[in-house]
Coordinates of C-alpha atoms in Angstrom, one line a residue:
M1 CA -10.1 4.5 -68.5
M2 CA -14.0 3.0 -69.9
F3 CA -12.4 1.8 -72.8
A4 CA -9.6 -0.6 -71.6
A5 CA -12.2 -1.8 -69.1
S6 CA -14.7 -2.7 -71.9
T7 CA -12.1 -4.7 -73.9
A8 CA -11.3 -6.7 -70.8
Q9 CA -15.0 -7.9 -70.7
A10 CA -15.1 -11.7 -69.6
A11 CA -11.3 -12.0 -69.1
T12 CA -10.2 -14.8 -66.7
V13 CA -7.5 -13.6 -64.0
L14 CA -5.4 -16.3 -62.1
L15 CA -4.0 -14.8 -58.6
V16 CA -1.0 -16.7 -57.1
D17 CA 0.0 -16.1 -53.9
D18 CA 1.1 -18.5 -50.8
E19 CA -0.3 -16.0 -48.1
P20 CA -4.3 -16.1 -48.2
N21 CA -4.4 -12.7 -47.0
V22 CA -2.8 -11.5 -49.9
L23 CA -5.0 -13.1 -52.5
S24 CA -8.2 -11.7 -50.5
A25 CA -6.5 -8.1 -50.6
I26 CA -6.1 -8.5 -54.4
K27 CA -9.6 -9.8 -54.8
R28 CA -11.1 -7.3 -52.7
E29 CA -9.7 -4.9 -54.8
L30 CA -11.1 -6.3 -58.4
R31 CA -14.4 -6.9 -57.0
H32 CA -15.8 -4.4 -59.0
E33 CA -14.2 -5.2 -62.1
P34 CA -15.6 -7.6 -65.1
Y35 CA -12.9 -10.3 -64.9
R36 CA -13.4 -13.8 -63.6
L37 CA -10.8 -14.5 -61.1
L38 CA -9.3 -17.7 -59.8
M39 CA -6.8 -18.1 -57.1
A40 CA -3.9 -20.7 -56.4
E41 CA -1.5 -20.7 -53.6
S42 CA 1.2 -22.3 -55.2
G43 CA 3.3 -22.4 -58.7
E44 CA 2.0 -26.1 -58.8
A45 CA -1.6 -25.5 -58.2
A46 CA -1.2 -22.6 -60.8
L47 CA -0.3 -24.7 -63.3
E48 CA -3.0 -27.0 -63.0
L49 CA -5.4 -24.6 -63.3
L50 CA -3.6 -23.3 -65.9
A51 CA -4.1 -26.7 -67.8
E52 CA -7.9 -26.6 -67.2
E53 CA -8.7 -23.2 -67.4
D54 CA -8.3 -20.7 -70.5
I55 CA -6.7 -18.0 -68.3
D56 CA -6.0 -14.6 -70.1
L57 CA -3.8 -12.9 -67.2
V58 CA -1.5 -14.1 -64.3
I59 CA -0.4 -12.0 -61.2
S60 CA 1.8 -14.1 -59.4
D61 CA 4.4 -13.6 -56.1
A62 CA 7.5 -13.4 -56.6
I63 CA 8.7 -15.1 -53.0
M64 CA 6.9 -19.0 -53.0
P65 CA 8.0 -22.1 -51.2
G66 CA 8.8 -24.8 -54.0
M67 CA 8.4 -22.8 -57.4
D68 CA 8.8 -19.0 -57.2
G69 CA 7.3 -16.5 -59.3
A70 CA 10.1 -16.6 -61.6
Q71 CA 9.9 -20.3 -62.6
L72 CA 6.2 -20.1 -62.4
L73 CA 5.7 -17.5 -65.2
A74 CA 8.8 -18.7 -66.8
E75 CA 6.9 -22.1 -67.3
I76 CA 3.7 -19.9 -68.7
Q77 CA 5.5 -18.5 -71.1
Q78 CA 6.5 -21.9 -72.5
R79 CA 3.0 -23.6 -72.3
R80 CA 0.8 -20.3 -73.3
P81 CA 2.8 -17.5 -74.8
S82 CA -0.6 -15.5 -75.0
C83 CA -1.3 -15.3 -71.6
V84 CA -0.3 -12.0 -69.8
R85 CA 2.2 -12.5 -67.0
I86 CA 2.6 -9.8 -64.2
L87 CA 5.0 -10.2 -61.2
L88 CA 4.5 -8.9 -57.5
T89 CA 7.5 -8.3 -55.7
G90 CA 8.8 -6.8 -53.1
K91 CA 12.0 -4.6 -52.4
A92 CA 14.4 -7.3 -51.7
D93 CA 13.2 -9.4 -54.5
L94 CA 15.9 -7.8 -57.4
S95 CA 17.0 -11.4 -58.7
A96 CA 13.6 -13.0 -58.9
T97 CA 12.0 -10.0 -60.8
I98 CA 15.2 -10.0 -63.0
R99 CA 14.7 -13.8 -63.6
A100 CA 11.3 -13.4 -64.5
I101 CA 12.0 -10.4 -66.8
N102 CA 14.4 -12.6 -68.4
E103 CA 13.1 -16.1 -68.5
G104 CA 9.3 -15.1 -68.3
H105 CA 9.1 -12.2 -70.5
I106 CA 6.7 -10.7 -68.3
Y107 CA 4.5 -7.7 -69.1
R108 CA 5.0 -5.5 -66.2
Y109 CA 6.1 -6.0 -62.4
I110 CA 4.3 -4.5 -59.4
A111 CA 5.9 -3.5 -56.1
K112 CA 5.0 -4.5 -52.6
P113 CA 3.0 -3.0 -51.2
W114 CA 1.4 -1.9 -54.2
D115 CA -0.9 1.1 -55.3
D116 CA -4.3 0.1 -55.8
H117 CA -4.8 2.6 -58.7
E118 CA -1.7 1.5 -60.3
L119 CA -2.6 -2.1 -59.8
L120 CA -6.1 -1.6 -61.8
L121 CA -4.6 0.4 -64.2
T122 CA -1.9 -2.3 -65.0
L123 CA -4.3 -5.0 -65.4
R124 CA -6.8 -2.7 -67.6
H125 CA -3.8 -2.0 -69.9
A126 CA -2.4 -5.5 -70.1
L127 CA -5.9 -6.7 -70.7
S128 CA -6.5 -4.2 -73.6
H129 CA -3.1 -5.0 -74.9
L130 CA -4.2 -8.5 -74.7
Q131 CA -7.3 -8.1 -76.6
S132 CA -5.7 -6.1 -79.4
E133 CA -3.0 -8.6 -80.3
R134 CA -5.8 -11.1 -80.6
E135 CA -7.9 -8.7 -82.8
R136 CA -4.8 -8.6 -84.7
R137 CA -4.1 -12.3 -85.3
R138 CA -7.9 -12.7 -85.8
L139 CA -7.6 -9.8 -88.7
E140 CA -4.3 -11.6 -90.0
A141 CA -6.3 -15.0 -90.4
L142 CA -9.3 -13.2 -91.7
T143 CA -7.1 -11.8 -94.4
Q144 CA -5.6 -14.9 -95.5
A145 CA -8.9 -16.8 -95.6
Q146 CA -10.3 -13.9 -97.9
N147 CA -6.9 -14.5 -100.1
E148 CA -7.4 -18.0 -100.8
E149 CA -11.6 -17.3 -101.2
L150 CA -10.4 -14.7 -104.0
L151 CA -8.3 -17.5 -105.5
A152 CA -11.1 -19.9 -105.0
L153 CA -13.2 -17.2 -106.7
N154 CA -10.8 -17.0 -109.7
A155 CA -10.7 -20.3 -110.3
D156 CA -14.6 -20.5 -110.4
L157 CA -14.6 -17.9 -112.9
E158 CA -12.0 -19.6 -115.1
R159 CA -14.4 -23.1 -114.9
R160 CA -17.6 -21.1 -115.6
V161 CA -15.9 -19.7 -119.0
A162 CA -15.0 -23.2 -119.7
A163 CA -18.4 -24.3 -119.4
R164 CA -20.1 -21.5 -121.2
T165 CA -17.6 -22.2 -124.2
E166 CA -18.0 -26.3 -124.2
E167 CA -19.3 -25.9 -128.0
L168 CA -15.7 -24.5 -128.7
Q169 CA -13.8 -27.8 -127.4
Q170 CA -13.6 -29.3 -131.0
T171 CA -11.3 -26.6 -132.0
A172 CA -8.9 -27.5 -128.9
D173 CA -6.0 -28.5 -131.0
M174 CA -5.7 -25.2 -132.7
L175 CA -6.2 -23.2 -129.1
D176 CA -3.5 -25.7 -127.4
A177 CA -1.3 -24.8 -130.2
A178 CA -2.2 -20.9 -129.8
Y179 CA -1.6 -21.2 -125.8
G180 CA 1.6 -23.2 -126.5
E181 CA 3.0 -19.9 -128.2
L182 CA 1.3 -17.5 -125.9
K183 CA 3.3 -19.1 -122.7
Q184 CA 6.7 -18.3 -124.3
S185 CA 5.2 -14.4 -124.1
Y186 CA 3.7 -12.8 -120.9
V187 CA 2.5 -10.2 -122.4
I188 CA 0.5 -12.1 -125.1
T189 CA -0.6 -14.1 -121.8
T190 CA -2.0 -11.2 -120.2
R191 CA -4.1 -10.4 -123.6
V192 CA -5.4 -13.8 -123.3
F193 CA -6.4 -12.9 -119.8
S194 CA -7.8 -9.9 -121.2
T195 CA -10.0 -12.0 -123.1
L196 CA -11.5 -13.4 -120.2
I197 CA -12.4 -10.3 -118.7
N198 CA -14.2 -9.5 -122.1
Q199 CA -16.5 -12.7 -121.0
R200 CA -18.0 -10.1 -118.5
L201 CA -18.5 -6.9 -120.5
P202 CA -21.0 -6.6 -123.3
R203 CA -19.1 -6.7 -127.2
S204 CA -19.3 -3.0 -127.5
L205 CA -17.5 -2.2 -124.3
Q206 CA -14.6 -4.5 -125.3
T207 CA -12.1 -2.0 -125.4
N208 CA -8.9 -3.5 -124.6
A209 CA -7.5 -4.3 -127.8
Q210 CA -8.1 -0.9 -129.7
V211 CA -6.5 0.8 -126.1
G212 CA -3.5 -1.8 -126.7
R213 CA -2.8 -1.0 -130.6
L214 CA -3.0 2.5 -129.8
V215 CA -0.1 2.5 -126.5
R216 CA 1.8 0.4 -129.2
A217 CA 2.0 2.6 -132.2
F218 CA 2.6 5.7 -129.8
A219 CA 5.8 3.3 -128.0
D220 CA 6.9 3.0 -131.4
D221 CA 6.4 6.2 -132.5
Q222 CA 8.2 7.6 -129.4
G223 CA 10.9 5.1 -129.1
L224 CA 9.7 4.1 -125.4
D225 CA 12.1 1.8 -123.6
E226 CA 11.6 -1.7 -123.4
S227 CA 10.4 -2.0 -119.7
L228 CA 7.9 1.1 -120.0
R229 CA 6.3 -0.4 -123.6
H230 CA 5.7 -4.1 -121.2
D231 CA 4.0 -2.3 -118.5
L232 CA 1.7 -0.6 -120.8
E233 CA 1.3 -3.4 -122.9
M234 CA -0.2 -5.2 -119.9
A235 CA -1.8 -2.2 -118.7
A236 CA -3.8 -1.8 -121.7
A237 CA -4.9 -5.3 -121.5
L238 CA -6.0 -5.4 -118.1
Y239 CA -6.8 -1.6 -117.4
N240 CA -10.7 -2.4 -117.1
L241 CA -10.2 -5.5 -114.3
G242 CA -11.4 -3.4 -111.4
R243 CA -14.9 -2.9 -113.4
L244 CA -15.8 -6.9 -113.3
S245 CA -17.7 -6.6 -109.7
W246 CA -20.2 -3.8 -111.4
D247 CA -23.6 -4.9 -112.2
D248 CA -24.7 -5.2 -115.6
Q249 CA -26.5 -2.0 -115.6
M250 CA -23.4 0.2 -114.3
L251 CA -21.1 -1.7 -117.1
T252 CA -23.8 -0.2 -119.9
T253 CA -24.0 3.4 -118.2
P254 CA -22.1 6.1 -119.7
A255 CA -20.0 7.4 -116.9
Q256 CA -21.6 11.0 -116.7
R257 CA -24.9 9.4 -116.3
L258 CA -24.4 7.4 -113.0
Y259 CA -25.9 8.3 -110.0
A260 CA -23.9 9.7 -107.1
K261 CA -23.2 6.2 -105.5
Q262 CA -22.3 4.6 -108.4
Q263 CA -19.9 7.6 -109.5
S264 CA -18.3 6.7 -106.1
E265 CA -18.0 3.1 -107.1
Y266 CA -16.8 4.1 -110.6
R267 CA -13.9 6.1 -109.1
R268 CA -12.5 3.2 -107.3
Y269 CA -12.2 0.8 -110.1
P270 CA -8.2 1.9 -110.8
E271 CA -7.5 1.0 -107.1
A272 CA -9.5 -1.9 -107.3
G273 CA -7.8 -3.3 -110.4
E274 CA -4.3 -2.5 -109.3
A275 CA -5.2 -4.5 -105.9
L276 CA -6.0 -7.6 -108.0
L277 CA -2.4 -7.6 -109.7
M278 CA -0.2 -6.1 -107.3
T279 CA 0.6 -10.0 -105.6
L280 CA 1.6 -10.8 -109.0
E281 CA 5.7 -9.4 -109.3
P282 CA 5.7 -9.4 -113.1
L283 CA 2.5 -7.3 -113.3
Q284 CA 3.5 -4.3 -110.5
G285 CA 4.8 -2.0 -112.9
A286 CA 1.4 -2.3 -115.0
A287 CA -0.8 -2.2 -111.7
R288 CA 0.7 1.1 -110.8
L289 CA -0.3 2.6 -114.1
I290 CA -3.6 1.0 -113.9
R291 CA -3.9 2.4 -110.5
H292 CA -3.3 6.2 -111.7
H293 CA -4.7 6.4 -115.4
R294 CA -7.5 8.3 -113.9
E295 CA -4.9 11.2 -112.1
Y296 CA -5.5 14.7 -114.2
W297 CA -2.8 16.9 -115.0
N298 CA -4.3 19.6 -112.7
G299 CA -4.3 17.5 -109.5
S300 CA -8.6 16.9 -109.6
G301 CA -8.2 13.1 -110.6
Y302 CA -8.4 10.2 -108.5
P303 CA -7.5 8.1 -106.4
D304 CA -4.6 9.9 -105.1
R305 CA -5.0 13.5 -106.9
L306 CA -1.7 13.4 -108.3
R307 CA -0.6 16.3 -110.6
D308 CA 1.6 17.5 -113.5
E309 CA 4.8 15.1 -113.5
T310 CA 4.2 13.3 -110.6
I311 CA 1.7 11.0 -112.6
P312 CA 3.6 8.2 -113.9
Y313 CA 4.5 8.9 -117.7
G314 CA 2.9 5.5 -118.5
A315 CA -0.6 6.3 -116.6
R316 CA -0.8 9.7 -118.3
L317 CA -0.5 7.9 -121.7
L318 CA -2.7 4.9 -120.5
G319 CA -5.6 7.8 -119.6
L320 CA -5.2 9.1 -123.2
A321 CA -5.9 6.0 -125.2
V322 CA -8.4 5.0 -122.9
D323 CA -10.7 8.4 -122.7
F324 CA -10.1 8.3 -126.9
I325 CA -11.4 4.8 -127.4
E326 CA -14.2 5.3 -124.6
L327 CA -15.5 8.7 -126.1
Q328 CA -16.1 6.8 -129.3
R329 CA -17.6 4.1 -127.6
G330 CA -20.1 6.1 -125.8
M331 CA -18.8 4.9 -122.4
I332 CA -17.9 8.3 -121.1
L333 CA -20.8 10.7 -122.5
P334 CA -24.5 10.1 -123.0
R335 CA -23.3 9.9 -126.8
Q336 CA -20.8 8.4 -129.0
V337 CA -18.1 10.9 -129.9
S338 CA -17.0 11.0 -133.6
R339 CA -13.2 10.2 -134.1
P340 CA -12.3 13.8 -134.7
G341 CA -14.7 14.9 -132.1
A342 CA -12.8 12.9 -129.4
L343 CA -9.6 14.1 -131.0
E344 CA -10.7 17.7 -130.7
L345 CA -11.9 17.0 -127.4
L346 CA -8.6 15.8 -125.9
Q347 CA -6.9 18.9 -127.3
K348 CA -9.5 21.1 -125.1
L349 CA -8.6 19.6 -122.0
A350 CA -4.9 19.2 -122.7
G351 CA -3.1 21.2 -119.4
R352 CA -6.5 20.5 -117.3
V353 CA -6.6 16.5 -117.6
Y354 CA -3.9 15.7 -119.9
D355 CA -0.2 16.3 -119.8
P356 CA -0.2 19.0 -122.8
E357 CA 3.0 17.9 -124.5
L358 CA 2.3 14.2 -124.4
C359 CA -1.4 15.3 -125.7
R360 CA 0.0 16.9 -128.6
A361 CA 2.3 14.3 -129.7
F362 CA -0.9 11.9 -129.1
I363 CA -3.0 13.5 -131.1
A364 CA -0.7 14.3 -134.0
L365 CA -0.1 10.3 -134.2
C366 CA -3.6 9.6 -134.4
Q367 CA -4.0 12.3 -137.3
E368 CA -1.6 11.0 -139.3
Q369 CA -2.4 7.0 -138.8
A370 CA -5.1 5.4 -137.4
P371 CA -3.3 2.8 -134.6
D372 CA -6.5 2.3 -133.0
L373 CA -7.9 0.7 -136.2
G374 CA -5.1 -1.3 -136.9
L375 CA -5.0 -0.4 -140.8
Q376 CA -2.2 2.5 -140.6
D377 CA -0.1 0.1 -142.8
A378 CA -0.6 0.8 -146.4
R379 CA 0.2 -3.5 -147.3
V380 CA -2.9 -4.4 -145.1
M381 CA -5.7 -6.4 -146.5
T382 CA -9.2 -7.3 -145.2
L383 CA -10.2 -10.8 -146.4
D384 CA -12.2 -13.6 -145.2
T385 CA -11.0 -17.0 -144.4
R386 CA -11.2 -18.3 -148.0
Q387 CA -9.2 -15.6 -149.3
V388 CA -6.2 -15.6 -146.9
E389 CA -3.2 -17.5 -148.1
P390 CA -0.5 -19.7 -146.3
G391 CA 2.4 -17.3 -145.2
M392 CA 0.1 -14.2 -144.6
V393 CA 0.6 -12.6 -141.2
L394 CA -2.6 -11.3 -138.9
V395 CA -2.1 -7.9 -137.9
Q396 CA -5.2 -8.0 -135.5
D397 CA -6.2 -10.6 -132.9
L398 CA -8.9 -12.7 -134.3
H399 CA -11.7 -13.7 -131.6
S400 CA -14.8 -15.9 -131.7
T401 CA -18.2 -14.7 -131.7
E402 CA -18.1 -15.3 -128.2
G403 CA -14.9 -13.1 -127.6
M404 CA -12.5 -15.5 -126.9
L405 CA -9.1 -15.3 -128.5
L406 CA -8.6 -17.5 -131.4
I407 CA -5.3 -16.3 -133.2
N408 CA -2.8 -13.8 -131.6
H409 CA -1.9 -11.0 -133.7
G410 CA 1.6 -11.5 -135.6
K411 CA 0.8 -15.2 -136.2
A412 CA 1.7 -16.2 -139.6
L413 CA -0.8 -18.4 -141.0
T414 CA -0.4 -21.8 -142.4
A415 CA -2.4 -24.3 -145.1
S416 CA -3.5 -26.3 -141.9
L417 CA -4.5 -23.4 -139.6
I418 CA -6.6 -21.7 -142.9
E419 CA -8.2 -24.9 -143.1
R420 CA -9.4 -25.6 -139.3
L421 CA -10.2 -22.1 -139.1
I422 CA -12.9 -23.0 -142.4
R423 CA -13.9 -26.0 -140.5
F424 CA -14.5 -24.0 -137.3
E425 CA -16.8 -21.2 -139.3
E426 CA -19.2 -24.2 -140.5
T427 CA -19.4 -25.4 -137.1
E428 CA -20.3 -22.4 -135.7
G429 CA -22.3 -21.0 -138.2
A430 CA -20.2 -17.6 -138.3
S431 CA -17.9 -15.9 -141.0
Y432 CA -14.8 -14.5 -139.9
T433 CA -12.6 -11.4 -141.4
L434 CA -9.0 -11.2 -141.0
I435 CA -6.9 -8.5 -140.9
V436 CA -3.6 -9.5 -143.0
R437 CA -0.5 -8.3 -144.5
P438 CA 1.6 -10.3 -147.1
A439 CA 4.3 -12.6 -145.7
E440 CA 7.9 -11.1 -145.7
S441 CA 9.4 -13.4 -148.1
E442 CA 6.6 -12.4 -150.9
E443 CA 7.3 -8.3 -149.9
E444 CA 11.1 -9.2 -150.3
V445 CA 10.3 -10.7 -154.1

């Protein structure tokens, strides 16, 4: 019982009985316990002490003149519900005991004459229970405070991103128009959030757009249902969210060159990404794909060591797309792997790391087309801003040199938008290349 006793350190116990010899007997029995003992010879005196002292536990006799034990404990329950209440009762006090249970919500009752060992054990258990409840409430309050702190940190991140891009404010009218359209689509809005994440990552490690193009092309090729497509697009945009807490050195080090401690942190990023998204109802499906996109077909992956078809289909596809792009960027091996070499490596790992059937279909798509480059359509053209014409449709997102999304793919260019983009280039001292296709009306003609 050493643990129970230790949790009761500095507990204040109030003994209430109209017979002084009973109070003395209980006090004598508790003399070796680490409690601060208070005594009262009536219910009224006990309530006065309750108003002045922070009392953890009350032991009250059932039968007392004036206010009896049941009335006293019911009053204490109203005034101080967290205070543990115990009733001392004789065999003839059944009605008082029942009232104490019903009205005072007592923790226990102890029959007179009491057993000394039982009395000590009951107090220790009661105070241990009280300590556990207090700790639970403390942890709930701490969790709430941490959630609020996280919200504050997210808000601060947005402010800092805005501060770093002050020089782009002269294009606010263009960005406002883009954001107005983005609000109409939750998927597109998610991709905007992805560009904010990219502010933390080096340009060469901003892989979200390529991963997104791959999963969209595969979804089109395989005719995946709309719900899964929706989750896949958002997961592709946000899969590396859990890496934002890494330091710069770890962000730029290939996975196979990380130290053991860094490897452990690396393996936690899918869980961290899921945790940040689970509170957002529309993103819970994407969060589940992010959590499991590092699971392996043979069960040796992480975080849950799922295997075979217990791994969500979307997570299997996301893992393939992520590895295909990150191998080429030099983010996994200590060297950049060529596009054909990456496809060959995926094939070798089929059946161990990847779903073999899914891997075959994925490789076939990448060999027939180049969806990760956004150039698989023969009508697609690569033009600078002074070559594009009104009505052309943007095939690939256009970002500023700082990584901010300027125009989202699928946007039909207007003369006004092209003119503003040319002025923006002159202001920023940059030159942008746009990947576009002809307007639908022109194709029909």
